[in-house]
Amino acid sequence: MPLSLHDTYAREKREFTPRDPSRVTLYVCGPTVYNYAHIGNARPVVVFDVLFRLLRRRYGDEAVVYARNITDVDDKINAKAIEQGVPIGEITDKFAAIYEADMGALGALTPTLQPRATGHIDEMLDQIGRLVNAGSAYAAEGHVLFDTTSFPDYGKLSNRSLDDMIAGARVEVAPYKQNPADFVLWKPSKPGEPEWPSPWGPGRPGWHIECSAMIEAVLGLPIDIHGGGHDLTFPHHENEIAQGRCATHGGEYARYWMHNGFLTMDAEKMSKSLGNVLLVHDLVERWPGEVVRWALLSGHYRAPLNWTDALLEQAKTSLDRLYRVLSDLKRFLSGSAGLPVVDFANVEKLHEAAGTLSRLEDDLNTPAAMGGLFALADGIRAQLLLNSKADRQVLADHLGALQEAAGLMGFLAADPDAWFQGSADTGLKDKVEALIAARATARASKDWPEADRIRGELTALNVEVLDGPGGTATWRIKE
Ligand code: AMP
Ligand code: ZN
């Protein structure tokens, strides 16, 4: 089954073939680290994490190089550093660490490379120098600007003409520009802002050059896949292409372009100015990371996703259903010799039959792929219902296939008991543990009325006690 991906540049789904299957390159524009990431910012992280997992399965873990940059010099970072009277590094280190932890809580694998803009200023200056030499950029009043008229393909990614771009108010008008659509590669810093020396005067890089220079430096051009939110198509990615191609005399830049749709709340874009921002940091306090991840992947990545509490509730219900099967299976096994060795060929067959992989390979159709997880869980459930007649090999193989399919999307990584205990607060957990211990003591001294009384108390707390072999017991919050 080929992997097909929707390519923004081609405006259609295309079969993915890497330039070199032993080194598949993926780059996704990462965060500007000056505050907490909102749930919209997490959408590209989780979507491209699924792609990363899929590519690793296809080409091998070592063959896929995934870079996600960290923008650690920017107007907003500078403003915050000046406001707090600290160096920018203090702000950016703090929020880069928070970002990594929050995205980790959503089950996102750490990218292979996380280049920081300030670590690649020399490469940016080198790329700017080549653009100036090639006649694609010019210096003016301490700035260096890209001359958009020098690149005939400018606008091809976002499907806009130069006139459209100028009409759209997104281009900044400035006296030193030769053409209104020209954009900044280098600019002087304001007093108090960080600056680096350059042949055009001291200053700092523009945002777009960061990505094209880091891509060239850490991945090499051309790369296979470039991703980001669809708002980045213009001007950011359009400008990256112009820079990357002109600096390499027309060479290829990225072979496939992928863009995720926007996450909205009540049909409005999530943004700080609208005041409808939900932070990942807060959401993962209230919900298991996998629930938030499930909600993010419950719609196709290219479509807009409307974020509601109901979406999270549904995600929780879906994951509970899968974890309950795992929890029941674990209990079924606890009194016996465990499962037989999995038959890998059969696991692959079941995995394929469930359709998870083929749906993911069809332009990351995660909502359809989720259906495959339920099919596999139903296979386990059907065996468990047979009790002592359950076919242990069927259970082992279905479990293997379910774990593999879920792993591709980053689900079912938790212990099933911990999953159901997770919704209990620490006070309740302590109370339940104490009651279970007291019940064990009562049972050991054959005080059955007391043991029953305690079980009743646990039931009243909505806790189900699951007795295991040798007097051990575990528990979970009831459905
Ligand atoms: P920013 O920090 O604004 O540059 O955004 C980081 C990443 O999140 C970019 O890939 C954006 O396209 C993406 N992004 C920002 N807001 C949203 C949103 N509401 N929905 C989906 N993606 C978003
Ligand atoms: Zn970028």
Short mmCIF file of C-alpha atoms in Angstrom, two decimals, residues 68-457:
data_model
loop_
_atom_site.label_atom_id
_atom_site.label_comp_id
_atom_site.label_asym_id
_atom_site.label_seq_id
_atom_site.Cartn_x
_atom_site.Cartn_y
_atom_site.Cartn_z
CA ARG A 68 11.33 21.05 14.46
CA ASN A 69 12.89 24.43 15.07
CA ILE A 70 12.68 26.71 18.06
CA THR A 71 12.36 30.40 17.25
CA ASP A 72 14.27 31.98 20.11
CA VAL A 73 14.76 35.51 18.76
CA ASP A 74 11.71 37.52 17.76
CA ASP A 75 9.95 40.84 18.46
CA LYS A 76 7.64 39.32 21.07
CA ILE A 77 10.48 37.59 22.88
CA ASN A 78 12.51 40.81 22.86
CA ALA A 79 9.58 42.81 24.17
CA LYS A 80 9.02 40.37 27.02
CA ALA A 81 12.72 40.28 27.93
CA ILE A 82 12.87 44.09 28.02
CA GLU A 83 9.66 44.25 30.06
CA GLN A 84 11.06 41.80 32.62
CA GLY A 85 14.60 43.17 32.47
CA VAL A 86 16.18 39.78 31.72
CA PRO A 87 18.25 38.43 28.82
CA ILE A 88 16.16 36.76 26.08
CA GLY A 89 17.79 33.40 26.91
CA GLU A 90 16.09 33.37 30.27
CA ILE A 91 12.65 33.64 28.65
CA THR A 92 13.35 31.26 25.78
CA ASP A 93 15.00 28.51 27.89
CA LYS A 94 12.09 28.53 30.28
CA PHE A 95 9.38 28.34 27.63
CA ALA A 96 11.26 25.88 25.40
CA ALA A 97 11.40 23.49 28.38
CA ILE A 98 7.69 24.00 29.15
CA TYR A 99 6.85 23.43 25.48
CA GLU A 100 8.80 20.18 25.38
CA ALA A 101 7.13 18.92 28.56
CA ASP A 102 3.62 19.89 27.41
CA MET A 103 4.05 18.26 24.00
CA GLY A 104 5.56 15.21 25.70
CA ALA A 105 2.43 15.00 27.85
CA LEU A 106 0.47 14.72 24.59
CA GLY A 107 2.59 11.71 23.65
CA ALA A 108 4.60 13.53 20.97
CA LEU A 109 7.98 11.91 20.37
CA THR A 110 10.95 14.24 20.66
CA PRO A 111 12.00 15.24 17.13
CA THR A 112 15.41 14.05 15.99
CA LEU A 113 16.67 17.65 15.85
CA GLN A 114 15.44 20.85 17.50
CA PRO A 115 17.63 23.61 16.08
CA ARG A 116 17.43 27.02 17.72
CA ALA A 117 17.55 30.14 15.59
CA THR A 118 20.26 31.79 17.71
CA GLY A 119 22.48 28.75 17.16
CA HIS A 120 22.44 29.24 13.38
CA ILE A 121 23.00 32.96 12.79
CA ASP A 122 26.15 32.26 10.74
CA GLU A 123 24.25 29.99 8.37
CA MET A 124 21.54 32.65 8.01
CA LEU A 125 24.15 35.28 7.16
CA ASP A 126 25.72 32.87 4.69
CA GLN A 127 22.38 32.25 2.96
CA ILE A 128 21.61 35.99 2.89
CA GLY A 129 25.05 36.64 1.36
CA ARG A 130 24.39 34.14 -1.41
CA LEU A 131 20.99 35.75 -2.10
CA VAL A 132 22.63 39.18 -2.38
CA ASN A 133 25.31 37.79 -4.71
CA ALA A 134 22.69 36.07 -6.85
CA GLY A 135 20.81 39.37 -7.28
CA SER A 136 17.79 38.09 -5.32
CA ALA A 137 18.29 40.38 -2.35
CA TYR A 138 19.43 43.96 -1.75
CA ALA A 139 20.64 46.02 1.18
CA ALA A 140 18.85 49.24 2.16
CA GLU A 141 19.13 51.39 5.28
CA GLY A 142 20.67 48.64 7.44
CA HIS A 143 18.13 46.11 6.20
CA VAL A 144 18.53 43.34 3.67
CA LEU A 145 15.40 42.58 1.67
CA PHE A 146 14.41 39.79 -0.65
CA ASP A 147 13.48 41.07 -4.10
CA THR A 148 10.27 39.18 -4.85
CA THR A 149 10.36 40.15 -8.53
CA SER A 150 13.58 38.13 -8.88
CA PHE A 151 11.74 34.83 -8.32
CA PRO A 152 9.18 34.00 -11.03
CA ASP A 153 7.60 31.19 -8.97
CA TYR A 154 6.79 33.51 -6.06
CA GLY A 155 3.17 32.83 -5.04
CA LYS A 156 2.94 29.31 -6.49
CA LEU A 157 2.54 27.56 -3.12
CA SER A 158 -0.26 29.77 -1.87
CA ASN A 159 -1.65 30.26 -5.37
CA ARG A 160 -1.53 34.05 -5.27
CA SER A 161 -0.33 36.62 -7.72
CA LEU A 162 1.92 39.46 -6.59
CA ASP A 163 -1.08 41.80 -7.00
CA ASP A 164 -3.18 39.65 -4.64
CA MET A 165 -0.44 39.75 -2.08
CA ILE A 166 -0.12 43.48 -2.24
CA ALA A 167 -3.89 43.91 -2.07
CA GLY A 168 -4.00 41.70 1.03
CA ALA A 169 -2.88 43.94 3.86
CA ARG A 170 -0.31 41.44 5.08
CA VAL A 171 2.68 43.07 3.42
CA GLU A 172 4.33 45.80 5.37
CA VAL A 173 4.90 49.06 3.53
CA ALA A 174 8.31 50.61 4.12
CA PRO A 175 10.29 53.31 2.28
CA TYR A 176 13.38 51.14 1.86
CA LYS A 177 11.49 48.43 -0.08
CA GLN A 178 11.86 48.28 -3.88
CA ASN A 179 8.57 46.38 -4.23
CA PRO A 180 5.74 46.27 -1.70
CA ALA A 181 5.91 42.44 -1.41
CA ASP A 182 9.65 42.35 -0.65
CA PHE A 183 10.37 40.95 2.77
CA VAL A 184 13.07 41.34 5.38
CA LEU A 185 16.03 38.97 5.62
CA TRP A 186 18.04 41.07 8.06
CA LYS A 187 17.13 44.17 10.08
CA PRO A 188 18.75 46.49 12.60
CA SER A 189 17.90 45.77 16.22
CA LYS A 190 16.18 48.37 18.36
CA PRO A 191 18.02 49.68 21.43
CA GLY A 192 18.18 47.01 24.14
CA GLU A 193 17.48 44.17 21.71
CA PRO A 194 20.01 41.41 20.94
CA GLU A 195 22.11 41.95 17.84
CA TRP A 196 24.77 40.19 15.81
CA PRO A 197 27.41 41.71 13.51
CA SER A 198 26.86 41.35 9.77
CA PRO A 199 28.31 42.71 6.51
CA TRP A 200 25.19 44.95 6.30
CA GLY A 201 25.45 46.34 9.79
CA PRO A 202 24.57 44.92 13.20
CA GLY A 203 21.11 43.48 13.59
CA ARG A 204 19.11 40.29 13.62
CA PRO A 205 17.51 37.91 11.14
CA GLY A 206 13.95 38.05 9.82
CA TRP A 207 11.71 35.13 10.74
CA HIS A 208 11.53 33.46 7.32
CA ILE A 209 15.28 33.15 6.78
CA GLU A 210 15.57 31.28 10.08
CA CYS A 211 13.72 28.28 8.70
CA SER A 212 15.32 28.11 5.25
CA ALA A 213 18.82 28.49 6.73
CA MET A 214 18.24 25.95 9.50
CA ILE A 215 16.75 23.48 7.03
CA GLU A 216 19.78 23.81 4.80
CA ALA A 217 22.13 23.56 7.79
CA VAL A 218 20.63 20.64 9.69
CA LEU A 219 18.82 18.61 7.01
CA GLY A 220 20.35 19.69 3.69
CA LEU A 221 18.35 20.69 0.61
CA PRO A 222 16.02 19.57 -0.75
CA ILE A 223 14.02 18.04 2.08
CA ASP A 224 11.24 15.51 1.58
CA ILE A 225 8.37 16.97 3.61
CA HIS A 226 7.76 20.43 5.05
CA GLY A 227 4.83 20.92 7.38
CA GLY A 228 3.05 23.50 9.49
CA GLY A 229 -0.32 25.10 10.15
CA HIS A 230 -2.09 26.38 7.04
CA ASP A 231 -1.72 30.01 8.19
CA LEU A 232 2.00 29.63 7.46
CA THR A 233 1.47 28.94 3.74
CA PHE A 234 1.66 32.67 3.06
CA PRO A 235 3.86 34.51 3.63
CA HIS A 236 6.15 32.26 5.71
CA HIS A 237 6.42 29.17 3.51
CA GLU A 238 6.17 31.13 0.28
CA ASN A 239 9.16 33.17 1.47
CA GLU A 240 11.07 30.08 2.60
CA ILE A 241 10.75 28.62 -0.91
CA ALA A 242 11.91 31.87 -2.52
CA GLN A 243 14.96 32.05 -0.23
CA GLY A 244 15.85 28.37 -0.40
CA ARG A 245 15.54 28.10 -4.15
CA CYS A 246 17.27 31.35 -5.04
CA ALA A 247 20.16 30.66 -2.63
CA THR A 248 20.74 27.36 -4.42
CA HIS A 249 20.30 28.80 -7.92
CA GLY A 250 16.88 27.36 -8.55
CA GLY A 251 17.38 24.02 -6.79
CA GLU A 252 14.48 22.14 -5.24
CA TYR A 253 13.49 23.14 -1.68
CA ALA A 254 10.81 20.83 -0.25
CA ARG A 255 9.32 17.97 -2.25
CA TYR A 256 5.98 17.78 -0.39
CA TRP A 257 4.17 20.52 1.53
CA MET A 258 1.63 19.62 4.22
CA HIS A 259 -0.59 21.99 6.17
CA ASN A 260 -2.98 21.31 9.01
CA GLY A 261 -6.32 23.08 9.28
CA PHE A 262 -7.10 25.42 12.13
CA LEU A 263 -8.49 24.59 15.50
CA THR A 264 -11.38 26.87 16.35
CA MET A 265 -13.61 27.55 19.32
CA ASP A 266 -17.22 28.45 18.53
CA ALA A 267 -16.12 28.81 14.90
CA GLU A 268 -13.58 31.47 15.82
CA LYS A 269 -9.84 31.13 15.44
CA MET A 270 -8.14 30.54 18.76
CA SER A 271 -6.01 33.57 19.45
CA LYS A 272 -4.90 35.65 22.35
CA SER A 273 -6.49 38.80 20.99
CA LEU A 274 -9.91 37.09 20.95
CA GLY A 275 -9.34 35.86 24.50
CA ASN A 276 -10.42 32.30 23.68
CA VAL A 277 -7.13 30.58 24.37
CA LEU A 278 -6.89 27.19 26.08
CA LEU A 279 -3.38 26.29 27.14
CA VAL A 280 -2.02 22.77 26.69
CA HIS A 281 -0.38 23.18 30.09
CA ASP A 282 -3.80 23.57 31.76
CA LEU A 283 -5.60 20.95 29.66
CA VAL A 284 -3.14 18.20 30.56
CA GLU A 285 -3.69 19.01 34.24
CA ARG A 286 -7.39 18.31 33.81
CA TRP A 287 -7.33 15.48 31.28
CA PRO A 288 -4.98 12.57 30.52
CA GLY A 289 -2.64 13.58 27.67
CA GLU A 290 -4.00 10.76 25.50
CA VAL A 291 -7.52 12.19 25.79
CA VAL A 292 -6.36 15.58 24.53
CA ARG A 293 -4.39 13.84 21.79
CA TRP A 294 -7.43 11.73 20.78
CA ALA A 295 -9.56 14.87 20.58
CA LEU A 296 -6.92 16.52 18.35
CA LEU A 297 -6.80 13.51 16.04
CA SER A 298 -10.53 12.89 15.97
CA GLY A 299 -10.94 15.07 12.88
CA HIS A 300 -9.01 14.88 9.62
CA TYR A 301 -5.92 17.07 9.93
CA ARG A 302 -6.75 19.19 6.90
CA ALA A 303 -10.23 20.10 8.09
CA PRO A 304 -10.94 22.76 10.70
CA LEU A 305 -11.51 21.26 14.15
CA ASN A 306 -13.98 22.86 16.52
CA TRP A 307 -12.74 22.41 20.09
CA THR A 308 -15.42 21.79 22.72
CA ASP A 309 -15.73 20.09 26.10
CA ALA A 310 -17.95 17.51 24.39
CA LEU A 311 -15.04 16.61 22.09
CA LEU A 312 -12.91 15.86 25.15
CA GLU A 313 -15.71 13.88 26.82
CA GLN A 314 -16.13 11.76 23.69
CA ALA A 315 -12.38 11.22 23.49
CA LYS A 316 -12.37 10.07 27.11
CA THR A 317 -15.26 7.66 26.49
CA SER A 318 -13.51 6.17 23.45
CA LEU A 319 -10.23 5.63 25.28
CA ASP A 320 -12.04 4.25 28.35
CA ARG A 321 -13.63 1.67 26.10
CA LEU A 322 -10.24 0.54 24.80
CA TYR A 323 -8.54 0.63 28.20
CA ARG A 324 -11.40 -1.34 29.79
CA VAL A 325 -10.72 -4.18 27.38
CA LEU A 326 -7.02 -4.05 28.30
CA SER A 327 -7.87 -3.94 31.99
CA ASP A 328 -10.19 -6.94 31.71
CA LEU A 329 -7.57 -8.82 29.73
CA LYS A 330 -4.95 -8.05 32.36
CA ARG A 331 -7.24 -9.39 35.08
CA PHE A 332 -8.08 -12.47 33.02
CA LEU A 333 -4.37 -13.20 32.77
CA SER A 334 -3.38 -12.41 36.33
CA GLY A 335 -4.40 -15.84 37.65
CA SER A 336 -2.78 -17.85 34.88
CA ALA A 337 0.44 -18.49 33.09
CA GLY A 338 0.03 -15.44 30.86
CA LEU A 339 -0.29 -15.30 27.12
CA PRO A 340 1.45 -17.49 24.59
CA VAL A 341 4.14 -16.00 22.38
CA VAL A 342 2.58 -13.82 19.68
CA ASP A 343 2.55 -15.05 16.13
CA PHE A 344 4.04 -12.06 14.33
CA ALA A 345 2.69 -13.01 10.93
CA ASN A 346 -0.80 -13.22 12.39
CA VAL A 347 -0.37 -9.93 14.26
CA GLU A 348 0.51 -8.26 10.97
CA LYS A 349 -2.49 -9.87 9.28
CA LEU A 350 -4.85 -8.69 12.01
CA HIS A 351 -3.30 -5.24 12.00
CA GLU A 352 -3.81 -4.99 8.27
CA ALA A 353 -7.34 -6.35 8.41
CA ALA A 354 -8.28 -3.74 11.02
CA GLY A 355 -7.47 -1.07 8.42
CA THR A 356 -5.64 1.29 10.77
CA LEU A 357 -2.46 1.40 8.75
CA SER A 358 -4.05 1.73 5.32
CA ARG A 359 -6.25 4.57 6.58
CA LEU A 360 -3.28 6.40 8.06
CA GLU A 361 -1.38 5.87 4.84
CA ASP A 362 -4.25 7.52 3.01
CA ASP A 363 -3.24 11.08 3.89
CA LEU A 364 -3.32 10.45 7.67
CA ASN A 365 -6.99 9.62 8.00
CA THR A 366 -6.86 9.38 11.80
CA PRO A 367 -10.64 9.39 12.47
CA ALA A 368 -11.09 6.38 10.19
CA ALA A 369 -8.01 4.68 11.67
CA MET A 370 -9.51 4.96 15.16
CA GLY A 371 -12.30 2.67 14.01
CA GLY A 372 -9.68 -0.03 13.43
CA LEU A 373 -8.69 0.12 17.11
CA PHE A 374 -12.26 -0.68 18.16
CA ALA A 375 -12.38 -3.61 15.74
CA LEU A 376 -9.28 -5.11 17.39
CA ALA A 377 -10.58 -4.42 20.90
CA ASP A 378 -13.86 -6.12 19.97
CA GLY A 379 -11.84 -9.21 18.97
CA ILE A 380 -10.35 -9.33 22.48
CA ARG A 381 -13.72 -8.67 24.11
CA ALA A 382 -15.32 -11.55 22.19
CA GLN A 383 -12.66 -13.97 23.44
CA LEU A 384 -12.88 -12.77 27.03
CA LEU A 385 -16.61 -13.45 27.01
CA LEU A 386 -15.79 -17.13 26.40
CA ASN A 387 -14.16 -17.21 29.86
CA SER A 388 -12.30 -20.48 30.37
CA LYS A 389 -12.82 -21.40 26.70
CA ALA A 390 -11.03 -18.27 25.49
CA ASP A 391 -8.42 -18.94 22.85
CA ARG A 392 -5.23 -17.55 24.40
CA GLN A 393 -3.40 -17.38 21.08
CA VAL A 394 -6.21 -15.29 19.59
CA LEU A 395 -6.00 -13.00 22.62
CA ALA A 396 -2.23 -12.64 22.34
CA ASP A 397 -2.34 -11.86 18.63
CA HIS A 398 -5.21 -9.39 18.91
CA LEU A 399 -3.46 -7.66 21.77
CA GLY A 400 -0.26 -7.44 19.71
CA ALA A 401 -2.14 -5.96 16.77
CA LEU A 402 -4.03 -3.51 18.98
CA GLN A 403 -0.84 -2.29 20.62
CA GLU A 404 0.85 -1.88 17.27
CA ALA A 405 -2.08 -0.03 15.71
CA ALA A 406 -2.58 2.19 18.76
CA GLY A 407 1.17 2.85 18.99
CA LEU A 408 1.18 4.27 15.46
CA MET A 409 -1.18 6.97 16.66
CA GLY A 410 0.43 7.30 20.09
CA PHE A 411 -2.36 5.69 22.15
CA LEU A 412 -2.68 3.01 24.88
CA ALA A 413 0.74 3.73 26.36
CA ALA A 414 -0.59 3.77 29.95
CA ASP A 415 -1.11 0.84 32.31
CA PRO A 416 -4.87 0.10 32.21
CA ASP A 417 -5.27 0.14 36.01
CA ALA A 418 -3.42 3.43 36.27
CA TRP A 419 -5.68 4.77 33.50
CA PHE A 420 -8.85 4.19 35.50
CA GLN A 421 -7.33 5.29 38.77
CA GLY A 422 -6.05 8.44 37.09
CA SER A 423 -9.37 10.24 37.39
CA ALA A 424 -9.32 9.81 41.17
CA ASP A 425 -7.70 12.63 43.10
CA THR A 426 -4.89 11.87 45.55
CA GLY A 427 -7.24 12.02 48.54
CA LEU A 428 -9.54 9.41 47.02
CA LYS A 429 -6.62 7.22 45.97
CA ASP A 430 -5.21 7.21 49.52
CA LYS A 431 -8.63 6.42 50.95
CA VAL A 432 -9.20 3.54 48.50
CA GLU A 433 -5.75 2.07 49.15
CA ALA A 434 -6.38 2.22 52.91
CA LEU A 435 -9.80 0.55 52.57
CA ILE A 436 -8.35 -2.19 50.37
CA ALA A 437 -5.59 -2.84 52.92
CA ALA A 438 -8.17 -2.97 55.76
CA ARG A 439 -10.30 -5.36 53.72
CA ALA A 440 -7.28 -7.63 53.15
CA THR A 441 -6.65 -7.69 56.93
CA ALA A 442 -10.30 -8.52 57.62
CA ARG A 443 -10.24 -11.30 55.06
CA ALA A 444 -6.97 -12.70 56.44
CA SER A 445 -8.58 -12.98 59.87
CA LYS A 446 -11.72 -14.40 58.25
CA ASP A 447 -13.82 -11.49 59.47
CA TRP A 448 -16.24 -11.73 56.51
CA PRO A 449 -18.86 -9.22 57.73
CA GLU A 450 -16.14 -6.58 58.10
CA ALA A 451 -14.69 -7.43 54.67
CA ASP A 452 -18.16 -7.08 53.13
CA ARG A 453 -18.79 -3.81 54.94
CA ILE A 454 -15.56 -2.39 53.53
CA ARG A 455 -16.44 -3.57 50.04
CA GLY A 456 -19.76 -1.75 50.42
CA GLU A 457 -17.90 1.39 51.41
#
